[in-house]
PDB file of C-alpha atoms and ligand atoms in Angstrom:
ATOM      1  CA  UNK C   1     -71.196-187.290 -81.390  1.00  0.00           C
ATOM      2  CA  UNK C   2     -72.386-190.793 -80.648  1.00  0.00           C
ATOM      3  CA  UNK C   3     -74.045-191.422 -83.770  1.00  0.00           C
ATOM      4  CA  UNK C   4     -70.637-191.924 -84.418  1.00  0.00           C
ATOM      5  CA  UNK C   5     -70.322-195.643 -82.563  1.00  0.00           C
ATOM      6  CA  UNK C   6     -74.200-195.894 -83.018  1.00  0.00           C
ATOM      7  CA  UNK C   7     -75.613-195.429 -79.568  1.00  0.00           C
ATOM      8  CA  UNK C   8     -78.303-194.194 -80.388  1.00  0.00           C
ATOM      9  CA  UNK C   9     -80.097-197.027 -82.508  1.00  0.00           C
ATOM     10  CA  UNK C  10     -80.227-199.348 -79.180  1.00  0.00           C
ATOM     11  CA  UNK C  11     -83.478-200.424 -78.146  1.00  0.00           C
ATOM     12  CA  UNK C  12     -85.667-197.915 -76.302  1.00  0.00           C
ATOM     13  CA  UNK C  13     -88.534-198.489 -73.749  1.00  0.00           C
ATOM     14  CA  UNK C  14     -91.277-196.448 -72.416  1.00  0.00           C
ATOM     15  CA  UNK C  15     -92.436-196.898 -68.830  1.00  0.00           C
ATOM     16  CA  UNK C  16     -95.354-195.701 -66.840  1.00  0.00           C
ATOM     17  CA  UNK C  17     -94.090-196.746 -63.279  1.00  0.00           C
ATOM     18  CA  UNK C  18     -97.731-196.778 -62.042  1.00  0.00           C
ATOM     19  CA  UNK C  19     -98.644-199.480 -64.519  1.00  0.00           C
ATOM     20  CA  UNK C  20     -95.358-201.725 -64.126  1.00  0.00           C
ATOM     21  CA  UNK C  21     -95.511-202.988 -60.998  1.00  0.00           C
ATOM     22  CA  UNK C  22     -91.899-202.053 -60.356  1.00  0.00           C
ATOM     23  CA  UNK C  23     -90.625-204.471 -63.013  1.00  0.00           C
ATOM     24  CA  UNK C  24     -88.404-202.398 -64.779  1.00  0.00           C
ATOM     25  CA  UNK C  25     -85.244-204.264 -64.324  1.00  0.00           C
ATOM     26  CA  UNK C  26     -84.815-205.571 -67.762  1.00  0.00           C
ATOM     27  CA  UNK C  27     -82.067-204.933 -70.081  1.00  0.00           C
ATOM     28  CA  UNK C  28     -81.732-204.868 -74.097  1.00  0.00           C
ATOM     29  CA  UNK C  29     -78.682-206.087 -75.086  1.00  0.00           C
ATOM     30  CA  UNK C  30     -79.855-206.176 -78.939  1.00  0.00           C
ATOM     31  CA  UNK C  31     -77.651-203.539 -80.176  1.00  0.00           C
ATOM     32  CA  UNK C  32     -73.923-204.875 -81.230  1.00  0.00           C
ATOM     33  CA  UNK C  33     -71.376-202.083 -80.214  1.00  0.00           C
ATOM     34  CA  UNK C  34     -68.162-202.211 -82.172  1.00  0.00           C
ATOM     35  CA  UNK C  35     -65.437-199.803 -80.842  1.00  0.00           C
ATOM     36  CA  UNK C  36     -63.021-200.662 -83.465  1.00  0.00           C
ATOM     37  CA  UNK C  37     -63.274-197.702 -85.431  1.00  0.00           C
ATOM     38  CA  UNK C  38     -62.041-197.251 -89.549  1.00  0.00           C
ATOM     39  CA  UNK C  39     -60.907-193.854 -89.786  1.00  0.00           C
ATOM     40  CA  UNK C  40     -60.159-193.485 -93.583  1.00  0.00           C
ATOM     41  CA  UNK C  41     -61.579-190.387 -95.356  1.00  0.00           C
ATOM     42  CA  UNK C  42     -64.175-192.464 -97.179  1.00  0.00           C
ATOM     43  CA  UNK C  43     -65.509-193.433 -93.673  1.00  0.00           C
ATOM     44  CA  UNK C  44     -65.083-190.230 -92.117  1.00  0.00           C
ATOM     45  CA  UNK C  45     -67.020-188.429 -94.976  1.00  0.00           C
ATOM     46  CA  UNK C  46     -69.876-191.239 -94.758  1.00  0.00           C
ATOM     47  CA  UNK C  47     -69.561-190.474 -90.628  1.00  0.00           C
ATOM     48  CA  UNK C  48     -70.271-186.748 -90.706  1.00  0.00           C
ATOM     49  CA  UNK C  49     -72.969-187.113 -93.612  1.00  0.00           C
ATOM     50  CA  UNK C  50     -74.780-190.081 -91.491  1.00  0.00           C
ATOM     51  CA  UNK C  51     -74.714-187.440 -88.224  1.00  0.00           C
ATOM     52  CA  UNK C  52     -76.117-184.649 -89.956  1.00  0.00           C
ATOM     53  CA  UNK C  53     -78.824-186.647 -91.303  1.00  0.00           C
ATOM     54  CA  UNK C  54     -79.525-187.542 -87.533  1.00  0.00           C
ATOM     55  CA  UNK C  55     -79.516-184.536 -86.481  1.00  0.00           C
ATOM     56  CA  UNK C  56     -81.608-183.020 -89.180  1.00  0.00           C
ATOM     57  CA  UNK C  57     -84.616-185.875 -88.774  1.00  0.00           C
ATOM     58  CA  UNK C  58     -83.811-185.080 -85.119  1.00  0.00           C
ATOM     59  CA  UNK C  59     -84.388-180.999 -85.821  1.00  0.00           C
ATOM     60  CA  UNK C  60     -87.719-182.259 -87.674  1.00  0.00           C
ATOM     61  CA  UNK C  61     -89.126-183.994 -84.611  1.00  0.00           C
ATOM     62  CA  UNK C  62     -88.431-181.414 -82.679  1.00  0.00           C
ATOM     63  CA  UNK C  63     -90.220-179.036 -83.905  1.00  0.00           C
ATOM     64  CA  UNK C  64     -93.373-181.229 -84.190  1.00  0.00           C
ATOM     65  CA  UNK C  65     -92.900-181.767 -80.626  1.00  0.00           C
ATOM     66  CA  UNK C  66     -92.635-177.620 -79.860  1.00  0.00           C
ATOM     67  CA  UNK C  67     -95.428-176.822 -82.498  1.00  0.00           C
ATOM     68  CA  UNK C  68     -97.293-179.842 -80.152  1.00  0.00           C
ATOM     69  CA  UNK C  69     -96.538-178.134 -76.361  1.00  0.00           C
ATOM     70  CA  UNK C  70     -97.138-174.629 -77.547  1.00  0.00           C
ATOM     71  CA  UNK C  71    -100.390-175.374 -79.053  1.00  0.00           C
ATOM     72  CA  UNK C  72    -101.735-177.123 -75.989  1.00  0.00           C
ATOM     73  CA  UNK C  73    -100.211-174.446 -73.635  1.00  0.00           C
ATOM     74  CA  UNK C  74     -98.086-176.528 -72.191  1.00  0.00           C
ATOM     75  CA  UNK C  75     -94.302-176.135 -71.212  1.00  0.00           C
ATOM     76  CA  UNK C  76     -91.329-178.262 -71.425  1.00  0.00           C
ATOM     77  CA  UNK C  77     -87.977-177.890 -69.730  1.00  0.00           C
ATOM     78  CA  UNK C  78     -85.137-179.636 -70.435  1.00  0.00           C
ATOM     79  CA  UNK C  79     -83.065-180.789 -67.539  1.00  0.00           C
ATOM     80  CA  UNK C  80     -78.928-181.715 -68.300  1.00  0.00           C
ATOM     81  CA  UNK C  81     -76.223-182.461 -66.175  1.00  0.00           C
ATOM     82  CA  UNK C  82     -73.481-185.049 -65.559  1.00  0.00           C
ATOM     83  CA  UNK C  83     -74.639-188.080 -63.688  1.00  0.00           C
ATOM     84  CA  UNK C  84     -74.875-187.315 -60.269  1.00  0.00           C
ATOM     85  CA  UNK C  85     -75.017-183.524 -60.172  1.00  0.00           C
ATOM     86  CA  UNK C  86     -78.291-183.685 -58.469  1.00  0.00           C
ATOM     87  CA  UNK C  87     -80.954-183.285 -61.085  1.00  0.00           C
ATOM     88  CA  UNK C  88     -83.832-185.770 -59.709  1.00  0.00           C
ATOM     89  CA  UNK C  89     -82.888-184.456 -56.106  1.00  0.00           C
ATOM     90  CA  UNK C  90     -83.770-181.082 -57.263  1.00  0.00           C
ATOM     91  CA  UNK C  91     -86.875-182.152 -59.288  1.00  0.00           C
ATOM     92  CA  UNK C  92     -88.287-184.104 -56.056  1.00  0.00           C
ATOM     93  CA  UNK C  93     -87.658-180.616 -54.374  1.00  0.00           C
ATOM     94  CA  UNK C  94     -89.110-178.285 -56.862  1.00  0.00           C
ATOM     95  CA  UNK C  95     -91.798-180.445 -57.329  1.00  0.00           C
ATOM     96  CA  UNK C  96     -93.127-180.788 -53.759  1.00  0.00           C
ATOM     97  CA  UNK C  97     -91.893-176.677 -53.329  1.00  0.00           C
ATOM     98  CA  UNK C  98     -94.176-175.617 -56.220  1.00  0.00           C
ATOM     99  CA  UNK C  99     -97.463-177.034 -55.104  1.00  0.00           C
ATOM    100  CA  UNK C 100     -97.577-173.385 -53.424  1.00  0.00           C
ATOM    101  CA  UNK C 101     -95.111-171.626 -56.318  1.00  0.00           C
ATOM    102  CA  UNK C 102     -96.346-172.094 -59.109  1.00  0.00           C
ATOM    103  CA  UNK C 103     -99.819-172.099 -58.258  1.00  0.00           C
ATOM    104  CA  UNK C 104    -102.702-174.303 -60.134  1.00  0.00           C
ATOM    105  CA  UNK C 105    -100.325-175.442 -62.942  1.00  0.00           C
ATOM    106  CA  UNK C 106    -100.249-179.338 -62.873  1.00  0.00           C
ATOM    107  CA  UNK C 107     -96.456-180.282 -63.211  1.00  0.00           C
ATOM    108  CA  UNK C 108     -95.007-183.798 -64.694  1.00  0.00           C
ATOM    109  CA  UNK C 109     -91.881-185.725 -65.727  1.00  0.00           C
ATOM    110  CA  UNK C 110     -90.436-187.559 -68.382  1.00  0.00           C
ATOM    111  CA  UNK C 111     -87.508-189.558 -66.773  1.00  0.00           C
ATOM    112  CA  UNK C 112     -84.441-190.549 -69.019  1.00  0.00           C
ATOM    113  CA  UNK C 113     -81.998-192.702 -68.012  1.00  0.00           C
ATOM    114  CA  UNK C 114     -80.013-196.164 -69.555  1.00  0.00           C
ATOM    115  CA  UNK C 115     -82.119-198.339 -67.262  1.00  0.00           C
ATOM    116  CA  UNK C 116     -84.279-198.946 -63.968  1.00  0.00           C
ATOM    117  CA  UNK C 117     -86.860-196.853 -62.787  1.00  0.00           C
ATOM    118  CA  UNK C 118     -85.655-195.633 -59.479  1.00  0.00           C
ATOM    119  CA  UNK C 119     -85.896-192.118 -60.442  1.00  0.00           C
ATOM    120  CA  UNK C 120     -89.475-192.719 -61.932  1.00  0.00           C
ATOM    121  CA  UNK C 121     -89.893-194.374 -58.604  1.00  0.00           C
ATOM    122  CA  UNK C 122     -88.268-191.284 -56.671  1.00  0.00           C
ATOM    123  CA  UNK C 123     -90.560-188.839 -58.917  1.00  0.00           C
ATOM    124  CA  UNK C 124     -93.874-190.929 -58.327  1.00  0.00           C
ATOM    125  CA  UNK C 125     -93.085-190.673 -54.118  1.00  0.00           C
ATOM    126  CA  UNK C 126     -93.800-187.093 -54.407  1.00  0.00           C
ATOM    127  CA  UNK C 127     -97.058-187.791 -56.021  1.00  0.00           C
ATOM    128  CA  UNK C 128     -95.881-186.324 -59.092  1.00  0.00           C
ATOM    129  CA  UNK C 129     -97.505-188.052 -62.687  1.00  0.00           C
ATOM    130  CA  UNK C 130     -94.606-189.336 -64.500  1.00  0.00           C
ATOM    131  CA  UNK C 131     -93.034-191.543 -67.868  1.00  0.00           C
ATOM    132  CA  UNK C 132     -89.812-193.403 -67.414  1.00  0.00           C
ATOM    133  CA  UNK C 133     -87.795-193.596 -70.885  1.00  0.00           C
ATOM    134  CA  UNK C 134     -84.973-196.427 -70.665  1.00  0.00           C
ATOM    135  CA  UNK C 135     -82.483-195.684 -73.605  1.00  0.00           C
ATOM    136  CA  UNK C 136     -80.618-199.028 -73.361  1.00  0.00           C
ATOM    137  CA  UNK C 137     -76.975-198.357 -74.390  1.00  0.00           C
ATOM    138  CA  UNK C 138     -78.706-195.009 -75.810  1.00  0.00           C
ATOM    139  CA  UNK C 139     -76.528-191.885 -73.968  1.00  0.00           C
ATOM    140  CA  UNK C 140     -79.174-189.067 -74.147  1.00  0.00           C
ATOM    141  CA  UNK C 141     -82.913-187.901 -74.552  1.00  0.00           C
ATOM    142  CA  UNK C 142     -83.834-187.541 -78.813  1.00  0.00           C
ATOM    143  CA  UNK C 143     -87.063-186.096 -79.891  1.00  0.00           C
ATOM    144  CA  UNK C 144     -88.377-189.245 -80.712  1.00  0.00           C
ATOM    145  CA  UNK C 145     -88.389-190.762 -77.760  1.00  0.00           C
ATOM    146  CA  UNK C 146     -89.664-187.486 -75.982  1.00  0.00           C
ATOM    147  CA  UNK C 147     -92.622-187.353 -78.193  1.00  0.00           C
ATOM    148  CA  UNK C 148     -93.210-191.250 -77.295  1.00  0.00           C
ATOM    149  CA  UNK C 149     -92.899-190.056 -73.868  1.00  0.00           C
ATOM    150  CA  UNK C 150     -95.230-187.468 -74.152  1.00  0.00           C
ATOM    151  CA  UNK C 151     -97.930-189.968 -75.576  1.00  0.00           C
ATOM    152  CA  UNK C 152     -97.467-191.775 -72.301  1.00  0.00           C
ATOM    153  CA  UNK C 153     -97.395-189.006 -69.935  1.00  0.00           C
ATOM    154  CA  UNK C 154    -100.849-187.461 -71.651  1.00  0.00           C
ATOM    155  CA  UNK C 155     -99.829-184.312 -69.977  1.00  0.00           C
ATOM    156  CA  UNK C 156    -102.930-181.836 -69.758  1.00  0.00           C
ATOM    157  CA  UNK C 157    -102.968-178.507 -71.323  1.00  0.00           C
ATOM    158  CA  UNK C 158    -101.412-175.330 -69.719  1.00  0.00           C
ATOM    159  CA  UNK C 159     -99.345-176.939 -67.499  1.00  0.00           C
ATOM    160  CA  UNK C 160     -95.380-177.918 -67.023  1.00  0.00           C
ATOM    161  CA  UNK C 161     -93.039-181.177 -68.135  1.00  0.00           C
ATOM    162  CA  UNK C 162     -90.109-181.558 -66.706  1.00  0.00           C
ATOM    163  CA  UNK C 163     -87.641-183.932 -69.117  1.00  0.00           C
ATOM    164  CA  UNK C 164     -84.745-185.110 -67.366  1.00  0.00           C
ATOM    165  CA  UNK C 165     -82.044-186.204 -69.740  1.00  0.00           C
ATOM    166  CA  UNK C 166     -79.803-189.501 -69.793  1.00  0.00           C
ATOM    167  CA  UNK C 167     -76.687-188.053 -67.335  1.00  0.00           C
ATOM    168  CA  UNK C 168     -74.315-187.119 -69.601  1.00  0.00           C
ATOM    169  CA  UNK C 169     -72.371-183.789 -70.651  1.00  0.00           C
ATOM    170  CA  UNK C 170     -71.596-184.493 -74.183  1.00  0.00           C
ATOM    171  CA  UNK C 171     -74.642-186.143 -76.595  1.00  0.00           C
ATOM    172  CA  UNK C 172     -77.695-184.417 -74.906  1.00  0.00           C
ATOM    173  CA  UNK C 173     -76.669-181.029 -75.978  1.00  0.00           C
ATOM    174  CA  UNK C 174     -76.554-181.940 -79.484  1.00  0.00           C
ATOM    175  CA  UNK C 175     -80.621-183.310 -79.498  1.00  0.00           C
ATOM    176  CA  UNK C 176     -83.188-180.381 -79.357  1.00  0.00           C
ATOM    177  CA  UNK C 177     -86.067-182.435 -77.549  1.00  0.00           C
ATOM    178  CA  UNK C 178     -88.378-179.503 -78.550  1.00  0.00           C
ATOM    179  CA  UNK C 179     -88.013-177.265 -74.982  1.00  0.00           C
ATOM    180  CA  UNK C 180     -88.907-174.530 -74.104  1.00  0.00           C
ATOM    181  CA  UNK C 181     -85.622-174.044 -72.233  1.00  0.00           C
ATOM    182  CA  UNK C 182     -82.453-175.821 -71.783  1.00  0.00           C
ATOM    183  CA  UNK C 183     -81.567-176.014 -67.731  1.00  0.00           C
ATOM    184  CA  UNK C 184     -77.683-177.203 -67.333  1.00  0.00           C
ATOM    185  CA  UNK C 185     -76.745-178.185 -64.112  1.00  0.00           C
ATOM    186  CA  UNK C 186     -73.532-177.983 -62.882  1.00  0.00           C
ATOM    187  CA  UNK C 187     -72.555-179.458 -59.483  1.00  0.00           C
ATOM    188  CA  UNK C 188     -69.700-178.242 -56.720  1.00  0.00           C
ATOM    189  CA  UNK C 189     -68.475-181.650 -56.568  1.00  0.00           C
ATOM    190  CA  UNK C 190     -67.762-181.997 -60.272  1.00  0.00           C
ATOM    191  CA  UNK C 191     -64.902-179.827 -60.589  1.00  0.00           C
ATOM    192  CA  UNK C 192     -64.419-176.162 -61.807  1.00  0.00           C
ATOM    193  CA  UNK C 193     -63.035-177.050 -65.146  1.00  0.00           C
ATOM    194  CA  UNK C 194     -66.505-178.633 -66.912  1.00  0.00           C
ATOM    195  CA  UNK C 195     -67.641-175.610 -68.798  1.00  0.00           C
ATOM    196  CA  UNK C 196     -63.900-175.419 -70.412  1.00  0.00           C
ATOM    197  CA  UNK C 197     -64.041-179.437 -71.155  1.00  0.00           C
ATOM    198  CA  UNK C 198     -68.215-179.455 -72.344  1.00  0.00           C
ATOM    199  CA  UNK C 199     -68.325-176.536 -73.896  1.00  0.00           C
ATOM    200  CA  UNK C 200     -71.321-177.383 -76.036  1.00  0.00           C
ATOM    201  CA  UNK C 201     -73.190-178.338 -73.581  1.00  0.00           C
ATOM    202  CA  UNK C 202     -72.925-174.918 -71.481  1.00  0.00           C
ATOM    203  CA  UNK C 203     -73.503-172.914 -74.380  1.00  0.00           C
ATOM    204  CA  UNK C 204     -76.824-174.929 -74.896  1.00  0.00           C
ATOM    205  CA  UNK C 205     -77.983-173.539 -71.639  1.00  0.00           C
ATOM    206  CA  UNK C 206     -80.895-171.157 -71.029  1.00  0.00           C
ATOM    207  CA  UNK C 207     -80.126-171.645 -67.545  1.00  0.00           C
ATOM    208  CA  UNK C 208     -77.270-172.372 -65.375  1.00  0.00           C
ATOM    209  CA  UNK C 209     -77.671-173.808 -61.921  1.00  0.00           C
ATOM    210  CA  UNK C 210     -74.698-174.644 -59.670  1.00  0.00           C
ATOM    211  CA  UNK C 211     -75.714-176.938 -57.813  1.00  0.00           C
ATOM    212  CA  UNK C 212     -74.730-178.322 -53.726  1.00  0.00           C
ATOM    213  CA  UNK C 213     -73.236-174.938 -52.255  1.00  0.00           C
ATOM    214  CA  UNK C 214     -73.642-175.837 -49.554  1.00  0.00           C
ATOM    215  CA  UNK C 215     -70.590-178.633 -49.849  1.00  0.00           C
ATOM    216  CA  UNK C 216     -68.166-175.141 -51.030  1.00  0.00           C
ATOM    217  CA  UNK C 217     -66.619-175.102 -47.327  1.00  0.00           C
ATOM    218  CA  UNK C 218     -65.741-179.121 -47.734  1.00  0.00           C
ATOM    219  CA  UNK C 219     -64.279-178.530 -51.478  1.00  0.00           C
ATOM    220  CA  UNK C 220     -61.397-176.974 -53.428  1.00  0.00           C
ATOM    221  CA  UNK C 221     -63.935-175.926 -56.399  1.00  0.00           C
ATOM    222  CA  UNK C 222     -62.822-172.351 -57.181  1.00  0.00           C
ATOM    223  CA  UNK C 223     -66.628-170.844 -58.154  1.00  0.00           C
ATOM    224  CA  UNK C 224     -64.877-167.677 -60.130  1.00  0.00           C
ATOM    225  CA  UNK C 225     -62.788-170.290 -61.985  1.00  0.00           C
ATOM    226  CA  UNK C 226     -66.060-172.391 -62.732  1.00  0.00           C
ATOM    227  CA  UNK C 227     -67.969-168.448 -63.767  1.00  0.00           C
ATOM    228  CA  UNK C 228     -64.684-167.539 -65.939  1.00  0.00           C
ATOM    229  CA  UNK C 229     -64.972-170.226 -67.619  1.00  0.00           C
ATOM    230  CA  UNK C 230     -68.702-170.510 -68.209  1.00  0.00           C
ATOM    231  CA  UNK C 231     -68.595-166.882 -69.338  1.00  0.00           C
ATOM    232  CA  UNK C 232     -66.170-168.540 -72.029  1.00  0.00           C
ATOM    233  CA  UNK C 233     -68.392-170.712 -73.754  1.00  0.00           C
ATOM    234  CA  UNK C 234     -71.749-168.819 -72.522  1.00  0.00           C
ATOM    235  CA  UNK C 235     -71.767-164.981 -72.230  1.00  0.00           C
ATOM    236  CA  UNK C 236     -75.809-164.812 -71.445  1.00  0.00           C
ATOM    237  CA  UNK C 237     -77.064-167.450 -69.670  1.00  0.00           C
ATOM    238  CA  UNK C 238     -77.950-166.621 -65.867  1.00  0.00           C
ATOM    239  CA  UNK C 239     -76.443-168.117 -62.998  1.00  0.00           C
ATOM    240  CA  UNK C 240     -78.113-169.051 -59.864  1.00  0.00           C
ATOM    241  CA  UNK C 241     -76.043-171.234 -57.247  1.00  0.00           C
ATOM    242  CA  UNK C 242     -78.364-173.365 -54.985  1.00  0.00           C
ATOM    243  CA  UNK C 243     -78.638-176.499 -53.203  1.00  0.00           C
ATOM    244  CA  UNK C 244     -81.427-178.656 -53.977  1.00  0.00           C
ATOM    245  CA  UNK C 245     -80.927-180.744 -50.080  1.00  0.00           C
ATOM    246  CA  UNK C 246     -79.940-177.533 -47.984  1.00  0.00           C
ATOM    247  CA  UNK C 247     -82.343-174.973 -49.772  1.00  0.00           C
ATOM    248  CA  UNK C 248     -79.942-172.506 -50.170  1.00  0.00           C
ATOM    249  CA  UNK C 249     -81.150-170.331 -53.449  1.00  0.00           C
ATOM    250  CA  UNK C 250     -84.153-172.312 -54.718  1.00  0.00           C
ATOM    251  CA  UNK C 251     -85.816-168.691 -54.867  1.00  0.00           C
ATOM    252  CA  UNK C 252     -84.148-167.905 -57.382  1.00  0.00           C
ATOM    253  CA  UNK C 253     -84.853-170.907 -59.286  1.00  0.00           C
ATOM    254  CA  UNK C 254     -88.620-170.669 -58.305  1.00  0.00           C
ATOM    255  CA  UNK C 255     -88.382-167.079 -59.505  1.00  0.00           C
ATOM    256  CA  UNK C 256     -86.788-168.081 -62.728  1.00  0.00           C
ATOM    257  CA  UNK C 257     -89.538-170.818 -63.078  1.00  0.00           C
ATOM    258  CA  UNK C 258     -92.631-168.596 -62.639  1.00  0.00           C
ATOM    259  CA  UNK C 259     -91.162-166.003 -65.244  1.00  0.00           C
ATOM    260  CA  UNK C 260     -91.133-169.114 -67.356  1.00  0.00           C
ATOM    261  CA  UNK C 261     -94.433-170.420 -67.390  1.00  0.00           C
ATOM    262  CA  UNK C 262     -96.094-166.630 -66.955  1.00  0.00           C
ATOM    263  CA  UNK C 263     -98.855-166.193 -69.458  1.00  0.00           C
ATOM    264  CA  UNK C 264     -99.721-170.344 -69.476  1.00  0.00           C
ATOM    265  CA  UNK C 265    -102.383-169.936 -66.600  1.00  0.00           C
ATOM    266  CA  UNK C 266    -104.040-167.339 -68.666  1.00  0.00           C
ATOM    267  CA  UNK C 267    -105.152-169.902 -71.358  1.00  0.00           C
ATOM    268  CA  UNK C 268    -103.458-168.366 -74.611  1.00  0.00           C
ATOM    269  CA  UNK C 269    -101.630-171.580 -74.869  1.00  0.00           C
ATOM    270  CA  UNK C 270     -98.635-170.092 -76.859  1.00  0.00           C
ATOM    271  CA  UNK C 271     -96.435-167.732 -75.263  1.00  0.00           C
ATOM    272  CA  UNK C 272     -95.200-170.302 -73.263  1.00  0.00           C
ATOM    273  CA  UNK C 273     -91.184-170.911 -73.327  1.00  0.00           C
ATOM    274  CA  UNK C 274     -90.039-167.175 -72.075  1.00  0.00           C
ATOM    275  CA  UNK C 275     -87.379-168.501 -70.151  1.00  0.00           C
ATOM    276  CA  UNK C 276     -85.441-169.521 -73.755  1.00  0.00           C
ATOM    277  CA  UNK C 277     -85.760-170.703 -76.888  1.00  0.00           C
ATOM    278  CA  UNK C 278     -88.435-169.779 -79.360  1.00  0.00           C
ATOM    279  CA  UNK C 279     -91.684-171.955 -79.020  1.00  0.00           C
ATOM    280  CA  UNK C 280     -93.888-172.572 -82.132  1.00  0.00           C
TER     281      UNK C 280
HETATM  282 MG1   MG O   1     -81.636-188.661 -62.042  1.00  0.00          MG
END
């Protein structure tokens, strides 16, 4: 994982877009990266003990964060992918398609990514409330930051947050954020093989989306490769192909959403998180 060359103590910043004025250009360059790498045992043993202490403070924010959402009704999806596999296109879409979907539930984001805030930017265009997080040389979403995000955001009770993780199909599946569900999003462009070569990542996944189907014509990807292989590392997880620019299969995805957040309109606050992993 990357606590392994430290990536994850770079300096991390917290945007609201609507109070920055666009400025959020800068860099932090504060965090020395060493790639030359001791691999005796006495390192490797201080390695995995240093990761599993990461993870475990990681675990423990986490679940503050859940206990957090579930009591205020509110709930959080997790949104993974490589760079590039369409996951603010599809957010953009979902959020100006579930205006009418998903009813009176107020939705909003927490962006990650290394730097910038164009997809803050993109997010904002649809009139959408949302936090940029800027990791730095950081390669994924941790609880701590999503709880810093959250404090930012203010996002009111019984309603729906988005996070969309740092692009990346190795570190974010290792960081519970404290989601309701885990979306992975796979793209037709990426290659058929990506379950097979990430398999933590797909067998994170509440949710699978495949995403630009509408490219399948153009491509060589073999889709029952891409589902054999899935079904490899993920026997459970459903499958809905789509494409967030055509349309094609955002019902589905809609559908999936509503079953998600059923019961949060009703004001009990915690039964939200039926689309995957325990909440509270
Ligand atoms: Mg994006």
């Amino acid at each position: 994982m990357c606590a392994t060359c430290g990536c994850s103590g770079g300096a991390v910043r917290v945007v609201d877009p609507a109070a920055s004025h666009g400025h959020g250009h800068g860099h932090s360059h504060d965090h020395p990266h060493d790639h030359d790498h001791p691999h005796d045992d006495a390192d490797r043993t201080h390695t995995i003990a240093f990761e599993q202490a990461v993870l475990a403070k990681n675990d423990d924010l986490a679940a503050a964060n859940r206990r957090r959402l579930a009591q205020r009704g509110i709930v959080a999806l997790n949104l993974m992918s490589s760079p590039g596999a369409g996951k603010t296109t599809l957010l953009t879409r979902t959020i100006s398609d579930l205006t009418a979907s998903l009813g009176p539930l107020p939705v909003s984001v927490v962006e990650g990514d290394q730097e910038t805030l164009l997809d803050a930017e993109r997010i904002s265009g649809t009139g959408c409330r949302v936090v940029q997080i800027n990791t730095g040389s950081g390669c994924h979403l941790d609880a701590a930051m999503v709880d810093r995000g959250l404090r930012a955001l203010d996002p009111p009770e019984r309603s729906v947050v988005f996070i969309e993780n740092v692009g990346n199909l190795v570190c974010p599946a290792l960081f519970d954020l404290g989601e309701a569900a885990r979306v992975v999003i796979a793209s037709t462009t990426e290659g058929e093989d990506k379950p097979l070569k990430y398999p933590q990542m797909f067998a994170a996944a509440d949710l699978v989306l495949l995403n630009k189907v509408d490219l399948l014509p153009y491509l060589a990807f073999d889709v029952e490769a891409w589902l054999a292989g899935l079904r490899r590392v993920n026997a459970d997880a459903p499958v809905l192909r789509l494409s967030a620019t055509a349309g094609d299969g955002l019902d589905g995805w809609y559908e999936w959403l509503r079953g998600c957040v059923a019961g949060v309109g009703s004001g009990s606050g915690t039964e939200a998180g039926a689309g995957g992993r325990p909440v509270g």
